[in-house]
Short mmCIF file of C-alpha atoms in Angstrom, two decimals:
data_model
loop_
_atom_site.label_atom_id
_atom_site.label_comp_id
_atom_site.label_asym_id
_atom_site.label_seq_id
_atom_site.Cartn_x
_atom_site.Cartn_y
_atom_site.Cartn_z
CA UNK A 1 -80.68 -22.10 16.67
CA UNK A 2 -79.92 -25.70 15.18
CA UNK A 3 -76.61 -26.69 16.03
CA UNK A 4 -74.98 -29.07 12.78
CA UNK A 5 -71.71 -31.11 12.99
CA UNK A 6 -70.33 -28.77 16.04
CA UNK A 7 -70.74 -25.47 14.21
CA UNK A 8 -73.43 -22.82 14.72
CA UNK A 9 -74.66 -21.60 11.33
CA UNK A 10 -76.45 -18.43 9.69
CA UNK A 11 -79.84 -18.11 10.34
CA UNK A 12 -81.27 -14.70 8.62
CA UNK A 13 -78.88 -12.13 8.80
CA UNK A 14 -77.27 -12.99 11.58
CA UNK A 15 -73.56 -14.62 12.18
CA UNK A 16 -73.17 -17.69 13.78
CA UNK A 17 -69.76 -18.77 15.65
CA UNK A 18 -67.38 -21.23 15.22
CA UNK A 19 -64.68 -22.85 16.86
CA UNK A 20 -61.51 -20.45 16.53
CA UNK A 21 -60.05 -16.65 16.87
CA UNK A 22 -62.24 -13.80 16.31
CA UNK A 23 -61.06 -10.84 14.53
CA UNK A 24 -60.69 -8.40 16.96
CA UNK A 25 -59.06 -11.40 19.06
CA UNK A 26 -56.17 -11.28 16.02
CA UNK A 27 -55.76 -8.24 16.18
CA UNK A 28 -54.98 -7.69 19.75
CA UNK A 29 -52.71 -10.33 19.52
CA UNK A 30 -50.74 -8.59 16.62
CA UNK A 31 -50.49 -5.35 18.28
CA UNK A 32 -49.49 -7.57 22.06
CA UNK A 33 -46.63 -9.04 19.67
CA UNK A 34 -45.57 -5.64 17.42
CA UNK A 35 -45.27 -4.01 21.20
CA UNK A 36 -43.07 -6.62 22.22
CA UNK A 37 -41.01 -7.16 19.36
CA UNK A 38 -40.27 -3.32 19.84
CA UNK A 39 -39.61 -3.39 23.27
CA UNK A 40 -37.27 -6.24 22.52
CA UNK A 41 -35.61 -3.86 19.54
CA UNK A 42 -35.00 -0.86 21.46
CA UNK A 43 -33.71 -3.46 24.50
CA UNK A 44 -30.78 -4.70 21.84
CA UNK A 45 -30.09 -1.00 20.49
CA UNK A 46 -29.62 -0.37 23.97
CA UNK A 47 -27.41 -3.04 24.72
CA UNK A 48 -25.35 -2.83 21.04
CA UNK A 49 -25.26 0.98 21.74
CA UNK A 50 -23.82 0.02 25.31
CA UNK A 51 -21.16 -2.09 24.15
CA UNK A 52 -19.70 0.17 21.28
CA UNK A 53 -19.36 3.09 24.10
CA UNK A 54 -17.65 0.18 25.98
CA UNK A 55 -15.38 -0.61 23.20
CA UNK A 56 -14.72 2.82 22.31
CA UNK A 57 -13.69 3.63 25.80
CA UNK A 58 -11.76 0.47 25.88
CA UNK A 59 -9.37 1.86 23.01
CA UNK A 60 -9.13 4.80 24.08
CA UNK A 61 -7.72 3.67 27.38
CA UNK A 62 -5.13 1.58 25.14
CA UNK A 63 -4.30 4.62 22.91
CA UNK A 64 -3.61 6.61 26.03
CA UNK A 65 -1.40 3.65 27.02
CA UNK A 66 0.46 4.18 24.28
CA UNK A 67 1.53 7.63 24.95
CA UNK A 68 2.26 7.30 28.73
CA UNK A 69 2.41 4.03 29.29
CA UNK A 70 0.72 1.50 31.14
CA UNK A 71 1.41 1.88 35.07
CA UNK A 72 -0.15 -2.19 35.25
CA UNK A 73 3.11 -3.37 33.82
CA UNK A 74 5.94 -3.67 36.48
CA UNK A 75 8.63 -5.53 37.37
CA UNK A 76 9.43 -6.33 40.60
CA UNK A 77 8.42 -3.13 42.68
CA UNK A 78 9.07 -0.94 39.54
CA UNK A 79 6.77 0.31 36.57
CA UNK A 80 8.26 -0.65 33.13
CA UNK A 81 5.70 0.95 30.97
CA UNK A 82 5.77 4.57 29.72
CA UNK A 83 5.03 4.53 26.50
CA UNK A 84 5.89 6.96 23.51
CA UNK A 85 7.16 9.99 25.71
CA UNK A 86 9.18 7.35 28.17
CA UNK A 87 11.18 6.77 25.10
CA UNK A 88 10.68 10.49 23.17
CA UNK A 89 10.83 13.00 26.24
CA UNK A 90 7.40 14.49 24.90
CA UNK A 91 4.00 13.74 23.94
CA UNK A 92 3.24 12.71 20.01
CA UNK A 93 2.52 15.12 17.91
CA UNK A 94 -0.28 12.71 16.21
CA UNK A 95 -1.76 9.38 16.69
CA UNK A 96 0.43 8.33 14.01
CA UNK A 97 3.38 9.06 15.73
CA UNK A 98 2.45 5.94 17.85
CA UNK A 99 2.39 3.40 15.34
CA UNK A 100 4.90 4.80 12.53
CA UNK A 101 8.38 5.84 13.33
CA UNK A 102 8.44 10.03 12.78
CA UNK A 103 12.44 9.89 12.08
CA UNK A 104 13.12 10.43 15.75
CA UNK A 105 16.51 8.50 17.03
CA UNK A 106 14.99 7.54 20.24
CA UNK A 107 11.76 6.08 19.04
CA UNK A 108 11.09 2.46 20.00
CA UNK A 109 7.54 1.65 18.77
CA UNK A 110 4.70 0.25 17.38
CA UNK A 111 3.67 1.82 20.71
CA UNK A 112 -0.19 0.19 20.25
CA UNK A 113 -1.00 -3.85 20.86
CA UNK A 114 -0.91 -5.94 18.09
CA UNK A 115 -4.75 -5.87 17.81
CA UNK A 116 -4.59 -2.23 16.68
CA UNK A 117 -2.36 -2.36 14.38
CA UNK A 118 -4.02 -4.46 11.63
CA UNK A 119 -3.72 -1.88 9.34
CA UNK A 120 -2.15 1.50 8.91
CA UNK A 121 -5.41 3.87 10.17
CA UNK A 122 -7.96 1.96 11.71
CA UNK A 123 -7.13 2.78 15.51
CA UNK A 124 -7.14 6.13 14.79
CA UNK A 125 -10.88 5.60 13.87
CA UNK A 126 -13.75 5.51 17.24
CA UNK A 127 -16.22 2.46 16.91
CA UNK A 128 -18.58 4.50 14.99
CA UNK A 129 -15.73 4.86 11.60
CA UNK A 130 -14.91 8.70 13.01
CA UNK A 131 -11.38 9.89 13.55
CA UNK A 132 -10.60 10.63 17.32
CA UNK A 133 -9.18 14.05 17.57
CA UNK A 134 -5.87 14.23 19.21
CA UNK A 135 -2.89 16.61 18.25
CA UNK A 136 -0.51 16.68 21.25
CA UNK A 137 -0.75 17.30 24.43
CA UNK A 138 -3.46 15.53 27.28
CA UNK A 139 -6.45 14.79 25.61
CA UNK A 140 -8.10 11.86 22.95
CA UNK A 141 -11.94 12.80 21.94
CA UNK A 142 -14.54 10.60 20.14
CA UNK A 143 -17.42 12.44 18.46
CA UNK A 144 -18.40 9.39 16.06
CA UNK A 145 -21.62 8.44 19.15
CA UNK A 146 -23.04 12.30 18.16
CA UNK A 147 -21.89 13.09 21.75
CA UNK A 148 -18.38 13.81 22.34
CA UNK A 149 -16.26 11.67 24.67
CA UNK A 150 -12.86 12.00 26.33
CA UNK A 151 -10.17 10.65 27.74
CA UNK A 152 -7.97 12.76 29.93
CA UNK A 153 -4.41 11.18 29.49
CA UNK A 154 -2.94 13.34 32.62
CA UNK A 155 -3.75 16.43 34.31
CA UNK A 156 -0.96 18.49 32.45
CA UNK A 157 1.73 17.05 30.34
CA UNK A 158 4.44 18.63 32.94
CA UNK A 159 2.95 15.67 34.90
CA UNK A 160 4.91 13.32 32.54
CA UNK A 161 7.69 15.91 31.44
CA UNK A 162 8.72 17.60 34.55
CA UNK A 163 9.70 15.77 37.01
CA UNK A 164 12.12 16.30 40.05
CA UNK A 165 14.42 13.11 41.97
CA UNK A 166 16.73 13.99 44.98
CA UNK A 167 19.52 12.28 46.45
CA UNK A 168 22.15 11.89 48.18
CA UNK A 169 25.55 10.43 48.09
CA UNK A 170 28.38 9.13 50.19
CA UNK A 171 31.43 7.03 50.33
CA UNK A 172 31.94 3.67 52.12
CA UNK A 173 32.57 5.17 55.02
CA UNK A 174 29.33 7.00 55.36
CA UNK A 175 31.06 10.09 54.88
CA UNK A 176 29.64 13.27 52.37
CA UNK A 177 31.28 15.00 50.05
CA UNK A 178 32.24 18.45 52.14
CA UNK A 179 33.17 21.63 50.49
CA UNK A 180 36.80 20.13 49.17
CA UNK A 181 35.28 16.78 47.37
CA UNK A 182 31.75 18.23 46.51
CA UNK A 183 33.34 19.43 42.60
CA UNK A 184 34.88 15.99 42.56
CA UNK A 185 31.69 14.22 42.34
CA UNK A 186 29.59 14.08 38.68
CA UNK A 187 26.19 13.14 38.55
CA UNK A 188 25.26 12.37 34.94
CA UNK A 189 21.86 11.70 33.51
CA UNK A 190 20.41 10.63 30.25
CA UNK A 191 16.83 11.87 29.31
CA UNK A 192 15.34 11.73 25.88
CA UNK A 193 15.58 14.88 24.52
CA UNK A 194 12.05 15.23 23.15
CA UNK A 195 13.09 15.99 19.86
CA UNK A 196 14.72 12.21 19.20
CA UNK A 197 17.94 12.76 20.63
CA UNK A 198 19.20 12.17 24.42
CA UNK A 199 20.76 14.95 26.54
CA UNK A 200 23.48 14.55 29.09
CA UNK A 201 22.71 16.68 32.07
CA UNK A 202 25.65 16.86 34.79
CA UNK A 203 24.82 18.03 38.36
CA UNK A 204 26.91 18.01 41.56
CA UNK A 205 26.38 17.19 45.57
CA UNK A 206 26.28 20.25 47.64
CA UNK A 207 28.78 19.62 50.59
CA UNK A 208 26.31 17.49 52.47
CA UNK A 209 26.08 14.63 49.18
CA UNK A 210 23.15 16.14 48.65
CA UNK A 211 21.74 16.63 45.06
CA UNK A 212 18.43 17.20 42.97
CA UNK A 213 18.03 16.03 39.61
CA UNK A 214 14.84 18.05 37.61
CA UNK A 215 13.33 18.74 34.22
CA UNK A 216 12.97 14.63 34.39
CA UNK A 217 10.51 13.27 31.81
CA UNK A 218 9.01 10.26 32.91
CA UNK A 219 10.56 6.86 32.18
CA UNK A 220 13.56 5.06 32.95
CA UNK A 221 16.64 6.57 32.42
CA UNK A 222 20.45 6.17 32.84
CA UNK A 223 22.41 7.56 35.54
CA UNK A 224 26.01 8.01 36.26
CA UNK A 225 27.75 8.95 39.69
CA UNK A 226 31.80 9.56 38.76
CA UNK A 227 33.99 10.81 41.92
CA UNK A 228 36.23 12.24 38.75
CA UNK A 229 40.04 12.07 40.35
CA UNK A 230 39.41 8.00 40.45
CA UNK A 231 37.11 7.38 37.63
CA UNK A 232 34.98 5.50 40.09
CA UNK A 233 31.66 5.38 38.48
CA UNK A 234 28.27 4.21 40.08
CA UNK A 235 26.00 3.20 37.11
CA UNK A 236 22.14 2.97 38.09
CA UNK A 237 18.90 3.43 36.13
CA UNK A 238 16.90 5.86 37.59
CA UNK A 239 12.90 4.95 37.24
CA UNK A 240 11.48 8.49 37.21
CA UNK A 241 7.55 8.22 37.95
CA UNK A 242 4.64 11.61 36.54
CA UNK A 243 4.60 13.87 39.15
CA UNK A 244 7.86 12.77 40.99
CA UNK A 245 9.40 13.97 43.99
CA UNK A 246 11.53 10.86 44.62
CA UNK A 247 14.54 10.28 47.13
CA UNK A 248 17.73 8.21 45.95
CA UNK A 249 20.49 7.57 48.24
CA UNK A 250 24.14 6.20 46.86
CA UNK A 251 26.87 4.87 48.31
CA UNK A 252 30.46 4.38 46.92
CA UNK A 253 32.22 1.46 47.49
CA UNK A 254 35.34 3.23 48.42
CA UNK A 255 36.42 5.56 51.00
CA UNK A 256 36.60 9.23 48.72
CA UNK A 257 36.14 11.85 50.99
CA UNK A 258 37.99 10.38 54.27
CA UNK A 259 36.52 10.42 57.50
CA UNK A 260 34.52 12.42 60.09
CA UNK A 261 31.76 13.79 57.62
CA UNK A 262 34.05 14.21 54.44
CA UNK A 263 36.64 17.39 53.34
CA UNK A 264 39.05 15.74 55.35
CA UNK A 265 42.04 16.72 52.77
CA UNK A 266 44.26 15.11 50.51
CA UNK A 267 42.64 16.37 46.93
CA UNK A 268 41.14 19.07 45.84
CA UNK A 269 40.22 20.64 42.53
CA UNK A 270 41.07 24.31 41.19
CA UNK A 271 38.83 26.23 38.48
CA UNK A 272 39.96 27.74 35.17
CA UNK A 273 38.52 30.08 32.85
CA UNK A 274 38.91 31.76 29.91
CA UNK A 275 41.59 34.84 29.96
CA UNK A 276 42.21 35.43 27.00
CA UNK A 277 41.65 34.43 22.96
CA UNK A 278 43.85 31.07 21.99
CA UNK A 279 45.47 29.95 19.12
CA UNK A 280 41.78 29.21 16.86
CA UNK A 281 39.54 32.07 16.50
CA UNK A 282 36.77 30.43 14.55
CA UNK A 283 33.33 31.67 16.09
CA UNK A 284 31.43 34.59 16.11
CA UNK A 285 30.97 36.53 19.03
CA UNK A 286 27.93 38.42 20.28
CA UNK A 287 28.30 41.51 22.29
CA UNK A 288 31.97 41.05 23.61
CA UNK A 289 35.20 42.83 22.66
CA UNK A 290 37.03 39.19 22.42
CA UNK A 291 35.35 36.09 21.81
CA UNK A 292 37.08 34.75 25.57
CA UNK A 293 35.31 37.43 27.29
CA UNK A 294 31.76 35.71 25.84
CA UNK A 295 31.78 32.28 27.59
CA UNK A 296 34.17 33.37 31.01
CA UNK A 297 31.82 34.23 33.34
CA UNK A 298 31.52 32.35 36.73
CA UNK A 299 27.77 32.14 36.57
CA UNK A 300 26.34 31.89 33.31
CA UNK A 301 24.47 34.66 31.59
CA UNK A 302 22.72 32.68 29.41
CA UNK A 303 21.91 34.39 26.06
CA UNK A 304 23.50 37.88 27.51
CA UNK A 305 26.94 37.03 25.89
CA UNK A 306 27.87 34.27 24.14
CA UNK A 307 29.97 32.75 20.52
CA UNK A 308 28.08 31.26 18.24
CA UNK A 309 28.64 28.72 15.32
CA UNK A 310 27.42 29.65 11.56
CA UNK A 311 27.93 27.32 8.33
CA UNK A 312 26.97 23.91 7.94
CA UNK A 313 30.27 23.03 9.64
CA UNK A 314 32.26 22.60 12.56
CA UNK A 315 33.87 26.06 14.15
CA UNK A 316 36.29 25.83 16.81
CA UNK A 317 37.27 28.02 19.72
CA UNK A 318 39.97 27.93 21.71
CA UNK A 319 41.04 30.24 25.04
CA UNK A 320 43.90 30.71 26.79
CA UNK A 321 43.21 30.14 30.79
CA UNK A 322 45.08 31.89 33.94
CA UNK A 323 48.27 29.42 35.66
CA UNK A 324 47.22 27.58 38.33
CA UNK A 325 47.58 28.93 41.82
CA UNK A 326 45.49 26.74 44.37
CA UNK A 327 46.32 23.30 42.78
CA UNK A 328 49.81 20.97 44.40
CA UNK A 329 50.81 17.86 43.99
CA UNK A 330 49.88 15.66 41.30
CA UNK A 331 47.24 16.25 39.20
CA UNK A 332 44.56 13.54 38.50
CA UNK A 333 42.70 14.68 35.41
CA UNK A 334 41.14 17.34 33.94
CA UNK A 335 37.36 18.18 33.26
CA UNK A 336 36.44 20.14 30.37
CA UNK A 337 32.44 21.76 30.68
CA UNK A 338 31.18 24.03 27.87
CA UNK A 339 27.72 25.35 28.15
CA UNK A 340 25.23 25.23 24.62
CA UNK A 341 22.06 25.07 23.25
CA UNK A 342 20.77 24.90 19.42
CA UNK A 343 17.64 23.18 18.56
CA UNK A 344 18.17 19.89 16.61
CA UNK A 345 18.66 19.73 12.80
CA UNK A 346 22.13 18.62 13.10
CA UNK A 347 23.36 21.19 15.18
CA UNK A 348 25.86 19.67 17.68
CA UNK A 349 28.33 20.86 20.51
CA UNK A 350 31.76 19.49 21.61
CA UNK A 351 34.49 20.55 24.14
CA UNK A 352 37.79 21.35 22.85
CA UNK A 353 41.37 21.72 24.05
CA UNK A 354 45.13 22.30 22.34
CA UNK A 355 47.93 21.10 23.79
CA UNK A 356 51.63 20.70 21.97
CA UNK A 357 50.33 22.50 18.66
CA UNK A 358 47.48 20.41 18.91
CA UNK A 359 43.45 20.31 18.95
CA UNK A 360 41.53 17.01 20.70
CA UNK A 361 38.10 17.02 20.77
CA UNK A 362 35.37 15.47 23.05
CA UNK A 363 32.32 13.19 21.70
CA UNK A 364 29.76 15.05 19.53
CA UNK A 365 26.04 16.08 21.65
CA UNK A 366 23.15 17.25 19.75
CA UNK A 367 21.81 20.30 21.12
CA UNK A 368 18.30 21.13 22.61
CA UNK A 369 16.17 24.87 22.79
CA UNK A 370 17.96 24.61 26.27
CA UNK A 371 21.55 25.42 27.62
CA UNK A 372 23.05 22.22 28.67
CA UNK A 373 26.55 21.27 30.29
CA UNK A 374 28.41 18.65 28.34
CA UNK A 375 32.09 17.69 29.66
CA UNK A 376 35.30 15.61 28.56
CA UNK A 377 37.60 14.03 31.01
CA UNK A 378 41.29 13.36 30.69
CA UNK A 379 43.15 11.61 32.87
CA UNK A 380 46.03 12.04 30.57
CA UNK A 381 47.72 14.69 28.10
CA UNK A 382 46.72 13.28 24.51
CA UNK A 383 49.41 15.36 22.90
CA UNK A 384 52.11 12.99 25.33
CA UNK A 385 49.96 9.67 26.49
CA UNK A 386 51.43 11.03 30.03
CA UNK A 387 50.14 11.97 33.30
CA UNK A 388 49.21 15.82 33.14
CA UNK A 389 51.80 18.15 34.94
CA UNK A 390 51.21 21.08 36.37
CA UNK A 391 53.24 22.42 33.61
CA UNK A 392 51.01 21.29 31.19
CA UNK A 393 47.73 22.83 32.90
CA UNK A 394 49.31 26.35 32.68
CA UNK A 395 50.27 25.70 28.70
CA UNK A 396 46.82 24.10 27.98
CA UNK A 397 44.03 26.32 25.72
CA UNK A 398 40.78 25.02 26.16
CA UNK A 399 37.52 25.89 24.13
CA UNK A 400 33.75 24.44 22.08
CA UNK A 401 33.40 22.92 18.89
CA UNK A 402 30.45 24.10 17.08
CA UNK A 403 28.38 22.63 14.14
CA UNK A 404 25.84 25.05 11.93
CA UNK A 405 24.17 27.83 14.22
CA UNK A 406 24.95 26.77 17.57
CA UNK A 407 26.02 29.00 20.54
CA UNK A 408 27.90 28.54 23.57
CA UNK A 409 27.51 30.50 26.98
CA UNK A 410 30.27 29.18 29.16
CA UNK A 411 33.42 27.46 29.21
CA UNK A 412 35.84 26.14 31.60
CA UNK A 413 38.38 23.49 33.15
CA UNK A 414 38.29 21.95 36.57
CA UNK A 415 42.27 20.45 37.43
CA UNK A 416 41.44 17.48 39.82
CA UNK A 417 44.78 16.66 42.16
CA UNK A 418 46.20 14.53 45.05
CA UNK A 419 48.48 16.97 47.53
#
């Protein structure tokens, strides 16, 4: 075949080649490059798939900072992080709980980082434009992927709400309490209430100094050790970790409970309770003859007897108590305890005394669903600005304050003195 200018042409019927791709050389090529260029799709899905379920993860881990706190942040030796229930004493209701105050006194939020909070919903939304399921307690889940993913904030939320510290305390020199000084010694402590209020919770050293401290919700909180007949007052904050069983020790800086191991003499303090109905008979009693014979019990009976407030406002108690027969000396200052519960809403509990045709009060506590001690201390008589006199211990009434449906288990005095 005649080959012209480089090119082989037709001769009959028959083709002849040039320079160049065939056909079925194209079309391999096409179907080489469609393979790859799929390969190289489904490679990117892969990866962009890859890095949403890392970002998704990523926020998740940040939401569940919010609610109990990051344990990264520290300072010095000590966390500082613990998020919504470190501050609240429970675990959010919601997710927007975190970000938007929901009227509770002891929330200190935006609990997220700045970089969620752009607007008003979008961290409660998974990488895929989903809301993440959360209402309370330990879990967050994503379903937005089609598959469901979860973060487990703790094992259980008693983890981060119950949570136990014991201690000990002495005085300067190295000497406990002992049976004598042991009711001398108050040790007060603060926890968020988990309802947005705080609770006072009062505990005292058995005769060794020794002392636990439970029901602790995580978080930092503040604590008060008073040896009562001196007003001498150790003020710490206690860092309570999830699932604590920590070990304090505390050491006055004066010399309380004398030498040789403590109980050495010199003070003591003499019990008083209810004997009879005072001069204010405001609250209703439940299952007792006399309202007295409701809250005098030596070891409380809880919700067996008890008075109980009604109204929207304050009803007042008072009780007459039995003279004093252990107490000499001088006397120090008095302790007034009552023992209540309500559960929130404005309902609020207050010791009470009358002295010299007159009713003082002590500072107003909002209740929990829980009984809970709350005391007054007078190192005076308010009706006379003068020390108290023994005297004025066997005159004095003392009794609870009540607002709306409150009720009270338990009430009495404890006389601190110097013989």
């Amino acid at each position: 075949m005649p080959l012209i200018s480089g090119k082989y042409q037709a001769s009959g019927r028959h083709l002849v080649a040039e320079n160049g791709f065939s056909l079925i050389e194209l079309v391999i090529v096409i179907v080489v490059l469609g393979i790859l260029l799929s390969m190289a799709m489904q490679s990117m899905e892969g990866l962009v798939k890859d890095a949403r379920y890392t970002k998704n993860e990523r926020e998740m881990e940040m939401l569940a900072h919010a609610i109990v706190g990051d344990p990264g942040m520290a300072s010095g030796a000590g966390r500082t992080d613990f998020g919504y229930v470190g501050d609240v004493g429970a675990f959010p209701a919601n997710l927007q709980a975190l970000y938007q105050d929901p009227g509770l006194g002891t929330w200190d939020g935006p609990y997220l980082p700045p970089g969620m909070t752009e607007d008003s919903t979008g961290f409660k939304l998974d990488e895929w434009g989903t809301a993440y399921t959360y209402s309370g307690g330990i879990t967050i889940t994503s379903t937005g992927s089609g598959t469901t993913i979860s973060k487990k904030i703790a094992d259980a939320t008693d983890d981060y709400l119950l949570n136990t510290v014991n201690g000990t305390i002495k005085d300067a020199n190295d000497s406990v309490p002992g049976t004598i000084y042991a009711d001398s010694v108050n040790i007060e402590i603060t926890i968020p209430n988990g309802a947005g209020g705080a609770t006072l919770k009062t505990y005292h050293p058995d005769s060794a100094g020794a002392f636990t401290l439970d029901s602790l919700p995580a978080g930092t909180h503040s604590l008060e050790i008073i040896y009562v007949p001196s007003v001498d007052t150790l003020h710490r904050y206690l860092t309570v970790l999830p699932r604590h069983q920590g070990q304090k020790s505390y050491v006055f800086a004066s010399a309380h409970f004398g030498g040789g191991g403590g109980g050495g003499g010199g003070s003591g303090v003499e019990t008083l309770r209810p004997t009879g109905n005072g001069s204010l008979t405001n609250l209703l009693d439940e299952s007792c003859s006399n309202n007295w014979q409701c809250v005098d019990e030596v070891t409380s009976d809880g919700d067996g007897t008890y008075v109980k407030g009604e109204g929207s406002g304050w009803n007042v108690d008072t009780y007459e108590t039995a003279n004093h027969s252990v107490g000499t000396g001088t006397v120090d200052s008095i302790v007034v305890y009552v023992k209540a519960k309500g559960n929130g809403g404005g309902k609020k509990a207050r010791t009470a005394i009358r002295i010299g045709g007159s009713t003082y009060t002590g500072s107003q506590n909002n209740t929990t669903g829980s009984y809970v001690d709350y005391s007054t201390t007078y190192q005076t008589n308010p009706s006379t600005s003068a020390a108290w006199t023994w005297t004025d211990i066997d005159n004095l009434e003392i009794g609870v304050d009540l607002k709306k449906v409150t009720i009270c288990t338990q009430v009495w005095v404890e006389v601190y003195y110097t013989y």
